[in-house]
Amino acid sequence: MGTPIVTASPTSREHQVRSFLRTHDLQAWIAWRPDELVMLSGYFPFWGASLLLYFLDEEPVLFVPQIEPRDHIPTRLRVQEYPWGDLKCSDPYSALVSAVGDELAKARIEGQRVGMNPSASRISLPIQAAEQIPIPEAFAEQLSTLTAKPDAQRLAAFANLYLRKTREEIDAIRRANKVANVGLRVFFENLRPGITEAEVAAAVEFAIYRQIGHDGIFHSRGWAMVQSGPNSADAGRFNRSTGRRLENGDLVLIELATCVDGYWSDLTRTAAVGSPKPEVEEILAIVKEAQQAAVDGVRPGVSAAEVDTLARDKIAARGFSSFFTHHTGHHVGFRYHDPGFLILPGESAKLEPGMVITIEPGVYIRERGAGARIEDNLLVTKAGHEVLSRIEGSTLA
Amino acid sequence: MGTPIVTASPTSREHQVRSFLRTHDLQAWIAWRPDELVMLSGYFPFWGASLLLYFLDEEPVLFVPQIEPRDHIPTRLRVQEYPWGDLKCSDPYSALVSAVGDELAKARIEGQRVGMNPSASRISLPIQAAEQIPIPEAFAEQLSTLTAKPDAQRLAAFANLYLRKTREEIDAIRRANKVANVGLRVFFENLRPGITEAEVAAAVEFAIYRQIGHDGIFHSRGWAMVQSGPNSADAGRFNRSTGRRLENGDLVLIELATCVDGYWSDLTRTAAVGSPKPEVEEILAIVKEAQQAAVDGVRPGVSAAEVDTLARDKIAARGFSSFFTHHTGHHVGFRYHDPGFLILPGESAKLEPGMVITIEPGVYIRERGAGARIEDNLLVTKAGHEVLSRIEGSTLA
């Protein structure tokens, strides 16, 4: 993809992005989705209304609402504020479009050399996570006057930039998994008859949120969903917590999404309360075996389908094929679910060093009143893989 | 607006929606935003990928992912599942568009008589709140072949349906406020030197999440943001929790969004730790006075600007005009921030019975290292108003 360009201190992320831009004959990219901002610049927006103008040949410019916190913006970004949040401004987006246009004009870049993903679908949540604020369609239309027409092939190539994480990004995802493990420890400590699913889940989220301020963390939020006994049999279709009280003999499953400073972990654990019946314990045993088989098979050069098969065959060998109804994994890190190929039957895409994926087979049997899934986050390394999510103890608060 | 149509048991929400449809010569409305689904049908989606086909003359049809939980779908809705979540289906939306088209054909309704809001901007979060899944643009385009062209006037009229809540909706918003007050009690109980902002906020969210299963609640989630001492002076621009430890003499502000079964509360409280300096206490005293003045003025027939002025004048009288930088309030209930007019200077729209609004003046003074805001949720009644968010004690868990 051409030779590396000369910059003061190119990171491998910069190298990837600039190779993409050159390959597609682009001189700039406009990004506003929180996950795109994290990937392109390491900046995790607060409101979700920031916009990054990424140049092929210059340092990027970041446009932020005038009410955006400024203390976590990477220092190398030139920052311009625009009147989002100003009581007296009824149309801040017009001001933003105009400012973006000015920067492009100053750099003498024409619209057909500027790329952008206008879609608001499946964006990561920003720090302010209680209400989604995708930049409105009318604004996207205004912006489209400054950019090339969306091109499916180019957008697919852009999405591929999510796939190979850099060393710094891997460290950030490792930290998200470290925090998630603090939550998982609370999960295991709270499993006892009489406690409700929601109480367990709430305790896990509590443990994750309070990590803010420790270890340099400025944002930490978990979404924990706990399903017990018969409810665990639903966990292949959806994950939520109810008021059901745990009982002796239950399987209890936790699905846990964790976001730390803009980087995501996606984990699942299943544990037994007391002594389940043999036909319930069997489900957990099969899932453990299938998950470990797929984990063991993760290395560069194997296809997604091959990894999927490692888990699916173990489950099929016990006669439970029809109870494993979902994929074996997906990419993770910039979002709860990153774009990119899934680990599922028939997928020929191959694993490469730097990819971070989940491995999460599950078996859910309504007739036995039980379901189980185990999910880890794995880094594909040159030598094979590193499980980022199995952490003994923790130095966090 | 015509005479009420005859149905077995019309609710006033049905009446409002059908009046809207008749006025705009529509025979059906297609809704998918979680807040629209709650408003039109009382159904709060899990995945956020459900679609409601609301007819003028027939009972609605609800299309849900095949992996959607079914236990909280109102029984009067006809339910059809579509293959969202099916491992073997790569394009579930085409199946959905086709099913919607079939229903419209069966009812002999032409595209120009079908309305829809295609925007994905500022939608409420569904139950699965860790990742936003707006129905993708490609799907919206496919759907547009079944609907009339978006019409700004019609969309504005549709948004007006959010403004006047029914008795059942008010009860649901009251319940969200009751749960939020459980969280606020935990906030006040935890204010002590040495605890971090994030620890206080995490404890509040814990208290809210664990209400699931009590009082018939199936979903309860809070987003608490706590700012103390100098950080409280930022609270007019953004709300977040940091690792700062509370100190004697701090003002501590909590911004709290709460969603219970799809209905929202939006509250703020500010309290002092120990004994603040007089110039800090003054800020809280002014805000209390201004907030109460605006609350007292809420009644049918007054304009938004008049209510705003009641708060703003009190603050101006103490010379702090420039430190009250935001609106005095907004509509609330189906979202953290409902659509509709704001309570701010120059807004001539008038309050009407059934509206639910926030009243939330604030003063934030960096030089004094302190900020304060107090926010309640008020129902406009024929006689004046009812404050939904001031609740003594609670019977919840």
PDB file of C-alpha atoms in Angstrom, chain A residues 82-332:
ATOM      1  CA  TYR A  82     -18.704  25.440  17.559  1.00  0.00           C
ATOM      2  CA  PRO A  83     -21.877  26.829  19.153  1.00  0.00           C
ATOM      3  CA  TRP A  84     -23.562  23.526  20.052  1.00  0.00           C
ATOM      4  CA  GLY A  85     -25.082  24.084  23.482  1.00  0.00           C
ATOM      5  CA  ASP A  86     -25.306  27.857  23.066  1.00  0.00           C
ATOM      6  CA  LEU A  87     -28.749  28.995  24.236  1.00  0.00           C
ATOM      7  CA  LYS A  88     -28.733  31.769  21.632  1.00  0.00           C
ATOM      8  CA  CYS A  89     -27.790  29.618  18.628  1.00  0.00           C
ATOM      9  CA  SER A  90     -30.661  27.763  16.975  1.00  0.00           C
ATOM     10  CA  ASP A  91     -28.604  26.087  14.238  1.00  0.00           C
ATOM     11  CA  PRO A  92     -25.102  25.197  15.424  1.00  0.00           C
ATOM     12  CA  TYR A  93     -24.648  22.674  12.618  1.00  0.00           C
ATOM     13  CA  SER A  94     -24.654  25.357   9.925  1.00  0.00           C
ATOM     14  CA  ALA A  95     -21.816  27.046  11.777  1.00  0.00           C
ATOM     15  CA  LEU A  96     -20.002  23.711  11.905  1.00  0.00           C
ATOM     16  CA  VAL A  97     -20.466  22.968   8.202  1.00  0.00           C
ATOM     17  CA  SER A  98     -19.163  26.413   7.398  1.00  0.00           C
ATOM     18  CA  ALA A  99     -16.098  25.944   9.630  1.00  0.00           C
ATOM     19  CA  VAL A 100     -15.363  22.545   8.107  1.00  0.00           C
ATOM     20  CA  GLY A 101     -15.722  24.049   4.625  1.00  0.00           C
ATOM     21  CA  ASP A 102     -13.269  26.800   5.555  1.00  0.00           C
ATOM     22  CA  GLU A 103     -10.661  24.284   6.718  1.00  0.00           C
ATOM     23  CA  LEU A 104     -11.018  22.281   3.515  1.00  0.00           C
ATOM     24  CA  ALA A 105     -10.748  25.429   1.408  1.00  0.00           C
ATOM     25  CA  LYS A 106      -7.653  26.520   3.339  1.00  0.00           C
ATOM     26  CA  ALA A 107      -6.072  23.139   2.579  1.00  0.00           C
ATOM     27  CA  ARG A 108      -7.296  23.412  -1.060  1.00  0.00           C
ATOM     28  CA  ILE A 109      -9.077  20.086  -0.900  1.00  0.00           C
ATOM     29  CA  GLU A 110     -12.026  19.477  -3.194  1.00  0.00           C
ATOM     30  CA  GLY A 111     -15.175  17.613  -2.176  1.00  0.00           C
ATOM     31  CA  GLN A 112     -14.474  14.512  -4.249  1.00  0.00           C
ATOM     32  CA  ARG A 113     -11.247  14.003  -2.272  1.00  0.00           C
ATOM     33  CA  VAL A 114     -13.084  13.984   1.072  1.00  0.00           C
ATOM     34  CA  GLY A 115     -14.592  10.767   2.454  1.00  0.00           C
ATOM     35  CA  MET A 116     -17.152  10.196   5.200  1.00  0.00           C
ATOM     36  CA  ASN A 117     -19.405   7.500   6.629  1.00  0.00           C
ATOM     37  CA  PRO A 118     -22.800   9.197   6.898  1.00  0.00           C
ATOM     38  CA  SER A 119     -24.529   6.241   8.576  1.00  0.00           C
ATOM     39  CA  ALA A 120     -25.852   6.608  12.124  1.00  0.00           C
ATOM     40  CA  SER A 121     -26.421   2.880  12.476  1.00  0.00           C
ATOM     41  CA  ARG A 122     -24.684   0.934  15.251  1.00  0.00           C
ATOM     42  CA  ILE A 123     -22.574   3.774  16.558  1.00  0.00           C
ATOM     43  CA  SER A 124     -20.814   3.459  19.891  1.00  0.00           C
ATOM     44  CA  LEU A 125     -22.247   5.434  22.779  1.00  0.00           C
ATOM     45  CA  PRO A 126     -20.298   8.519  23.831  1.00  0.00           C
ATOM     46  CA  ILE A 127     -19.528   9.287  27.503  1.00  0.00           C
ATOM     47  CA  GLN A 128     -22.978  10.825  27.887  1.00  0.00           C
ATOM     48  CA  ALA A 129     -24.726   7.508  27.407  1.00  0.00           C
ATOM     49  CA  ALA A 130     -28.274   8.235  28.558  1.00  0.00           C
ATOM     50  CA  GLU A 131     -29.480   9.631  25.255  1.00  0.00           C
ATOM     51  CA  GLN A 132     -28.159   9.068  21.788  1.00  0.00           C
ATOM     52  CA  ILE A 133     -27.394  12.237  19.852  1.00  0.00           C
ATOM     53  CA  PRO A 134     -26.453  11.185  16.336  1.00  0.00           C
ATOM     54  CA  ILE A 135     -25.707  14.264  14.294  1.00  0.00           C
ATOM     55  CA  PRO A 136     -29.020  14.861  12.531  1.00  0.00           C
ATOM     56  CA  GLU A 137     -29.805  13.852   8.969  1.00  0.00           C
ATOM     57  CA  ALA A 138     -30.189  17.475   7.864  1.00  0.00           C
ATOM     58  CA  PHE A 139     -26.609  18.051   8.961  1.00  0.00           C
ATOM     59  CA  ALA A 140     -25.372  14.955   7.158  1.00  0.00           C
ATOM     60  CA  GLU A 141     -27.024  16.333   4.029  1.00  0.00           C
ATOM     61  CA  GLN A 142     -25.310  19.687   4.442  1.00  0.00           C
ATOM     62  CA  LEU A 143     -21.995  17.921   4.966  1.00  0.00           C
ATOM     63  CA  SER A 144     -22.530  15.858   1.841  1.00  0.00           C
ATOM     64  CA  THR A 145     -22.019  19.036  -0.181  1.00  0.00           C
ATOM     65  CA  LEU A 146     -18.421  19.005   1.091  1.00  0.00           C
ATOM     66  CA  THR A 147     -17.700  15.320   0.522  1.00  0.00           C
ATOM     67  CA  ALA A 148     -17.554  12.682  -2.166  1.00  0.00           C
ATOM     68  CA  LYS A 149     -20.632  10.511  -2.693  1.00  0.00           C
ATOM     69  CA  PRO A 150     -20.732   7.513  -0.323  1.00  0.00           C
ATOM     70  CA  ASP A 151     -19.060   4.569  -1.990  1.00  0.00           C
ATOM     71  CA  ALA A 152     -19.808   1.086  -0.671  1.00  0.00           C
ATOM     72  CA  GLN A 153     -16.362  -0.308  -1.492  1.00  0.00           C
ATOM     73  CA  ARG A 154     -14.611   2.619   0.153  1.00  0.00           C
ATOM     74  CA  LEU A 155     -16.814   2.385   3.245  1.00  0.00           C
ATOM     75  CA  ALA A 156     -16.046  -1.326   3.516  1.00  0.00           C
ATOM     76  CA  ALA A 157     -12.330  -0.556   3.296  1.00  0.00           C
ATOM     77  CA  PHE A 158     -12.730   2.091   5.990  1.00  0.00           C
ATOM     78  CA  ALA A 159     -14.502  -0.427   8.231  1.00  0.00           C
ATOM     79  CA  ASN A 160     -11.527  -2.741   7.748  1.00  0.00           C
ATOM     80  CA  LEU A 161      -9.415  -0.156   9.589  1.00  0.00           C
ATOM     81  CA  TYR A 162     -11.139  -1.337  12.787  1.00  0.00           C
ATOM     82  CA  LEU A 163      -9.751  -4.847  12.430  1.00  0.00           C
ATOM     83  CA  ARG A 164      -6.049  -4.627  13.285  1.00  0.00           C
ATOM     84  CA  LYS A 165      -5.456  -2.900  16.593  1.00  0.00           C
ATOM     85  CA  THR A 166      -2.242  -1.092  17.446  1.00  0.00           C
ATOM     86  CA  ARG A 167      -0.159  -1.742  20.550  1.00  0.00           C
ATOM     87  CA  GLU A 168      -1.648   1.291  22.341  1.00  0.00           C
ATOM     88  CA  GLU A 169      -5.181   0.232  21.422  1.00  0.00           C
ATOM     89  CA  ILE A 170      -4.534  -3.302  22.634  1.00  0.00           C
ATOM     90  CA  ASP A 171      -3.306  -1.904  25.949  1.00  0.00           C
ATOM     91  CA  ALA A 172      -6.509   0.134  26.225  1.00  0.00           C
ATOM     92  CA  ILE A 173      -8.670  -2.908  25.473  1.00  0.00           C
ATOM     93  CA  ARG A 174      -6.636  -4.917  27.987  1.00  0.00           C
ATOM     94  CA  ARG A 175      -7.411  -2.259  30.580  1.00  0.00           C
ATOM     95  CA  ALA A 176     -11.138  -2.417  29.768  1.00  0.00           C
ATOM     96  CA  ASN A 177     -10.926  -6.172  30.356  1.00  0.00           C
ATOM     97  CA  LYS A 178      -9.091  -5.614  33.626  1.00  0.00           C
ATOM     98  CA  VAL A 179     -11.928  -3.373  34.818  1.00  0.00           C
ATOM     99  CA  ALA A 180     -14.518  -5.850  33.532  1.00  0.00           C
ATOM    100  CA  ASN A 181     -12.840  -8.535  35.624  1.00  0.00           C
ATOM    101  CA  VAL A 182     -13.372  -6.455  38.746  1.00  0.00           C
ATOM    102  CA  GLY A 183     -17.066  -6.636  37.870  1.00  0.00           C
ATOM    103  CA  LEU A 184     -16.898 -10.374  37.211  1.00  0.00           C
ATOM    104  CA  ARG A 185     -15.354 -10.946  40.632  1.00  0.00           C
ATOM    105  CA  VAL A 186     -18.341  -9.185  42.189  1.00  0.00           C
ATOM    106  CA  PHE A 187     -20.609 -11.404  40.101  1.00  0.00           C
ATOM    107  CA  PHE A 188     -19.072 -14.593  41.490  1.00  0.00           C
ATOM    108  CA  GLU A 189     -19.035 -13.232  45.062  1.00  0.00           C
ATOM    109  CA  ASN A 190     -22.747 -12.435  44.948  1.00  0.00           C
ATOM    110  CA  LEU A 191     -24.089 -15.753  43.705  1.00  0.00           C
ATOM    111  CA  ARG A 192     -26.312 -17.090  46.475  1.00  0.00           C
ATOM    112  CA  PRO A 193     -29.915 -18.244  46.752  1.00  0.00           C
ATOM    113  CA  GLY A 194     -32.343 -15.378  47.404  1.00  0.00           C
ATOM    114  CA  ILE A 195     -30.558 -12.508  45.681  1.00  0.00           C
ATOM    115  CA  THR A 196     -32.293 -11.218  42.536  1.00  0.00           C
ATOM    116  CA  GLU A 197     -30.742 -11.157  39.082  1.00  0.00           C
ATOM    117  CA  ALA A 198     -31.057  -7.364  39.046  1.00  0.00           C
ATOM    118  CA  GLU A 199     -29.313  -7.066  42.411  1.00  0.00           C
ATOM    119  CA  VAL A 200     -26.341  -9.082  41.169  1.00  0.00           C
ATOM    120  CA  ALA A 201     -26.165  -7.093  37.924  1.00  0.00           C
ATOM    121  CA  ALA A 202     -26.456  -3.769  39.758  1.00  0.00           C
ATOM    122  CA  ALA A 203     -23.583  -4.733  42.077  1.00  0.00           C
ATOM    123  CA  VAL A 204     -21.391  -5.549  39.065  1.00  0.00           C
ATOM    124  CA  GLU A 205     -22.115  -2.204  37.394  1.00  0.00           C
ATOM    125  CA  PHE A 206     -21.450  -0.415  40.691  1.00  0.00           C
ATOM    126  CA  ALA A 207     -18.010  -2.027  40.931  1.00  0.00           C
ATOM    127  CA  ILE A 208     -17.160  -0.940  37.384  1.00  0.00           C
ATOM    128  CA  TYR A 209     -18.406   2.651  37.565  1.00  0.00           C
ATOM    129  CA  ARG A 210     -16.465   3.350  40.773  1.00  0.00           C
ATOM    130  CA  GLN A 211     -13.133   2.566  39.036  1.00  0.00           C
ATOM    131  CA  ILE A 212     -13.175   6.101  37.621  1.00  0.00           C
ATOM    132  CA  GLY A 213     -10.199   7.956  39.043  1.00  0.00           C
ATOM    133  CA  HIS A 214      -8.163   4.807  39.634  1.00  0.00           C
ATOM    134  CA  ASP A 215      -5.287   3.860  37.344  1.00  0.00           C
ATOM    135  CA  GLY A 216      -5.803   7.048  35.289  1.00  0.00           C
ATOM    136  CA  ILE A 217      -9.296   6.019  34.193  1.00  0.00           C
ATOM    137  CA  PHE A 218     -11.611   8.938  33.334  1.00  0.00           C
ATOM    138  CA  HIS A 219     -14.618   6.951  32.114  1.00  0.00           C
ATOM    139  CA  SER A 220     -15.789   3.520  33.162  1.00  0.00           C
ATOM    140  CA  ARG A 221     -19.260   2.099  32.661  1.00  0.00           C
ATOM    141  CA  GLY A 222     -20.600  -1.432  32.601  1.00  0.00           C
ATOM    142  CA  TRP A 223     -23.832  -2.886  31.318  1.00  0.00           C
ATOM    143  CA  ALA A 224     -24.405  -6.132  33.210  1.00  0.00           C
ATOM    144  CA  MET A 225     -27.251  -8.507  32.439  1.00  0.00           C
ATOM    145  CA  VAL A 226     -27.819 -11.524  34.662  1.00  0.00           C
ATOM    146  CA  GLN A 227     -30.080 -14.479  33.856  1.00  0.00           C
ATOM    147  CA  SER A 228     -30.666 -17.356  36.240  1.00  0.00           C
ATOM    148  CA  GLY A 229     -32.306 -20.773  36.175  1.00  0.00           C
ATOM    149  CA  PRO A 230     -34.945 -20.956  33.413  1.00  0.00           C
ATOM    150  CA  ASN A 231     -34.128 -17.384  32.376  1.00  0.00           C
ATOM    151  CA  SER A 232     -30.620 -18.482  31.410  1.00  0.00           C
ATOM    152  CA  ALA A 233     -32.227 -20.554  28.652  1.00  0.00           C
ATOM    153  CA  ASP A 234     -33.218 -17.229  27.004  1.00  0.00           C
ATOM    154  CA  ALA A 235     -29.651 -15.938  26.942  1.00  0.00           C
ATOM    155  CA  GLY A 236     -29.069 -16.994  23.335  1.00  0.00           C
ATOM    156  CA  ARG A 237     -31.838 -14.630  22.234  1.00  0.00           C
ATOM    157  CA  PHE A 238     -31.496 -11.678  24.605  1.00  0.00           C
ATOM    158  CA  ASN A 239     -29.786 -10.652  27.843  1.00  0.00           C
ATOM    159  CA  ARG A 240     -31.554  -8.758  30.601  1.00  0.00           C
ATOM    160  CA  SER A 241     -31.942  -8.938  34.360  1.00  0.00           C
ATOM    161  CA  THR A 242     -35.250  -9.627  36.061  1.00  0.00           C
ATOM    162  CA  GLY A 243     -36.442  -9.717  39.666  1.00  0.00           C
ATOM    163  CA  ARG A 244     -36.111 -13.510  39.800  1.00  0.00           C
ATOM    164  CA  ARG A 245     -34.345 -14.736  42.923  1.00  0.00           C
ATOM    165  CA  LEU A 246     -31.469 -17.176  42.469  1.00  0.00           C
ATOM    166  CA  GLU A 247     -32.124 -20.743  43.611  1.00  0.00           C
ATOM    167  CA  ASN A 248     -29.931 -23.643  44.554  1.00  0.00           C
ATOM    168  CA  GLY A 249     -29.195 -25.623  41.390  1.00  0.00           C
ATOM    169  CA  ASP A 250     -29.446 -22.686  38.985  1.00  0.00           C
ATOM    170  CA  LEU A 251     -27.064 -21.871  36.241  1.00  0.00           C
ATOM    171  CA  VAL A 252     -26.486 -18.094  36.307  1.00  0.00           C
ATOM    172  CA  LEU A 253     -25.187 -16.266  33.248  1.00  0.00           C
ATOM    173  CA  ILE A 254     -23.786 -12.751  33.105  1.00  0.00           C
ATOM    174  CA  GLU A 255     -23.395 -10.811  29.875  1.00  0.00           C
ATOM    175  CA  LEU A 256     -21.155  -7.820  30.552  1.00  0.00           C
ATOM    176  CA  ALA A 257     -20.327  -4.906  28.253  1.00  0.00           C
ATOM    177  CA  THR A 258     -17.671  -2.582  29.659  1.00  0.00           C
ATOM    178  CA  CYS A 259     -16.450   0.711  28.257  1.00  0.00           C
ATOM    179  CA  VAL A 260     -13.272   2.242  29.705  1.00  0.00           C
ATOM    180  CA  ASP A 261     -12.127   5.555  28.205  1.00  0.00           C
ATOM    181  CA  GLY A 262     -13.774   4.641  24.893  1.00  0.00           C
ATOM    182  CA  TYR A 263     -12.463   1.068  24.556  1.00  0.00           C
ATOM    183  CA  TRP A 264     -14.742  -1.918  24.985  1.00  0.00           C
ATOM    184  CA  SER A 265     -14.716  -5.370  26.510  1.00  0.00           C
ATOM    185  CA  ASP A 266     -17.494  -7.927  25.905  1.00  0.00           C
ATOM    186  CA  LEU A 267     -17.550 -10.872  28.300  1.00  0.00           C
ATOM    187  CA  THR A 268     -19.840 -13.658  29.447  1.00  0.00           C
ATOM    188  CA  ARG A 269     -19.520 -16.032  32.370  1.00  0.00           C
ATOM    189  CA  THR A 270     -21.795 -18.809  33.566  1.00  0.00           C
ATOM    190  CA  ALA A 271     -21.662 -20.332  37.036  1.00  0.00           C
ATOM    191  CA  ALA A 272     -23.716 -22.726  39.119  1.00  0.00           C
ATOM    192  CA  VAL A 273     -25.439 -21.933  42.404  1.00  0.00           C
ATOM    193  CA  GLY A 274     -25.097 -24.902  44.758  1.00  0.00           C
ATOM    194  CA  SER A 275     -25.512 -28.251  43.040  1.00  0.00           C
ATOM    195  CA  PRO A 276     -27.351 -28.321  39.734  1.00  0.00           C
ATOM    196  CA  LYS A 277     -28.886 -31.511  38.387  1.00  0.00           C
ATOM    197  CA  PRO A 278     -26.580 -33.542  36.123  1.00  0.00           C
ATOM    198  CA  GLU A 279     -28.487 -32.564  32.961  1.00  0.00           C
ATOM    199  CA  VAL A 280     -27.928 -28.900  33.851  1.00  0.00           C
ATOM    200  CA  GLU A 281     -24.282 -29.331  34.788  1.00  0.00           C
ATOM    201  CA  GLU A 282     -23.793 -31.104  31.477  1.00  0.00           C
ATOM    202  CA  ILE A 283     -24.717 -27.905  29.607  1.00  0.00           C
ATOM    203  CA  LEU A 284     -22.052 -25.870  31.377  1.00  0.00           C
ATOM    204  CA  ALA A 285     -19.455 -28.598  30.909  1.00  0.00           C
ATOM    205  CA  ILE A 286     -20.094 -28.787  27.156  1.00  0.00           C
ATOM    206  CA  VAL A 287     -19.876 -25.038  26.744  1.00  0.00           C
ATOM    207  CA  LYS A 288     -16.599 -24.884  28.660  1.00  0.00           C
ATOM    208  CA  GLU A 289     -15.161 -27.608  26.496  1.00  0.00           C
ATOM    209  CA  ALA A 290     -16.382 -26.009  23.252  1.00  0.00           C
ATOM    210  CA  GLN A 291     -15.169 -22.550  24.226  1.00  0.00           C
ATOM    211  CA  GLN A 292     -11.713 -23.801  25.181  1.00  0.00           C
ATOM    212  CA  ALA A 293     -11.446 -25.749  21.920  1.00  0.00           C
ATOM    213  CA  ALA A 294     -12.156 -22.596  19.894  1.00  0.00           C
ATOM    214  CA  VAL A 295      -9.815 -20.498  22.050  1.00  0.00           C
ATOM    215  CA  ASP A 296      -7.041 -23.028  21.534  1.00  0.00           C
ATOM    216  CA  GLY A 297      -7.506 -22.799  17.766  1.00  0.00           C
ATOM    217  CA  VAL A 298      -7.096 -19.022  17.494  1.00  0.00           C
ATOM    218  CA  ARG A 299      -3.950 -18.142  15.554  1.00  0.00           C
ATOM    219  CA  PRO A 300      -2.984 -16.223  12.424  1.00  0.00           C
ATOM    220  CA  GLY A 301      -4.019 -17.808   9.156  1.00  0.00           C
ATOM    221  CA  VAL A 302      -6.970 -19.853  10.364  1.00  0.00           C
ATOM    222  CA  SER A 303     -10.328 -18.862   8.940  1.00  0.00           C
ATOM    223  CA  ALA A 304     -13.267 -17.655  10.991  1.00  0.00           C
ATOM    224  CA  ALA A 305     -15.185 -20.736   9.859  1.00  0.00           C
ATOM    225  CA  GLU A 306     -12.441 -23.049  11.138  1.00  0.00           C
ATOM    226  CA  VAL A 307     -12.526 -21.434  14.586  1.00  0.00           C
ATOM    227  CA  ASP A 308     -16.313 -21.629  14.609  1.00  0.00           C
ATOM    228  CA  THR A 309     -16.167 -25.293  13.680  1.00  0.00           C
ATOM    229  CA  LEU A 310     -13.887 -26.087  16.623  1.00  0.00           C
ATOM    230  CA  ALA A 311     -16.611 -24.950  19.025  1.00  0.00           C
ATOM    231  CA  ARG A 312     -19.589 -26.131  16.982  1.00  0.00           C
ATOM    232  CA  ASP A 313     -18.225 -29.658  16.502  1.00  0.00           C
ATOM    233  CA  LYS A 314     -17.744 -30.150  20.245  1.00  0.00           C
ATOM    234  CA  ILE A 315     -21.349 -29.141  20.827  1.00  0.00           C
ATOM    235  CA  ALA A 316     -22.580 -31.291  17.930  1.00  0.00           C
ATOM    236  CA  ALA A 317     -20.671 -34.293  19.280  1.00  0.00           C
ATOM    237  CA  ARG A 318     -22.886 -34.183  22.363  1.00  0.00           C
ATOM    238  CA  GLY A 319     -26.025 -33.818  20.231  1.00  0.00           C
ATOM    239  CA  PHE A 320     -26.735 -30.193  21.048  1.00  0.00           C
ATOM    240  CA  SER A 321     -26.242 -28.519  17.639  1.00  0.00           C
ATOM    241  CA  SER A 322     -29.707 -27.058  17.523  1.00  0.00           C
ATOM    242  CA  PHE A 323     -29.216 -25.320  20.882  1.00  0.00           C
ATOM    243  CA  PHE A 324     -26.215 -23.262  19.735  1.00  0.00           C
ATOM    244  CA  THR A 325     -28.093 -20.705  17.676  1.00  0.00           C
ATOM    245  CA  HIS A 326     -25.674 -17.814  17.300  1.00  0.00           C
ATOM    246  CA  HIS A 327     -22.190 -16.976  16.013  1.00  0.00           C
ATOM    247  CA  THR A 328     -19.026 -18.020  17.855  1.00  0.00           C
ATOM    248  CA  GLY A 329     -17.567 -14.514  17.910  1.00  0.00           C
ATOM    249  CA  HIS A 330     -16.975 -11.051  16.507  1.00  0.00           C
ATOM    250  CA  HIS A 331     -14.410  -8.259  16.542  1.00  0.00           C
ATOM    251  CA  VAL A 332     -14.420  -6.026  19.619  1.00  0.00           C
TER     252      VAL A 332
END
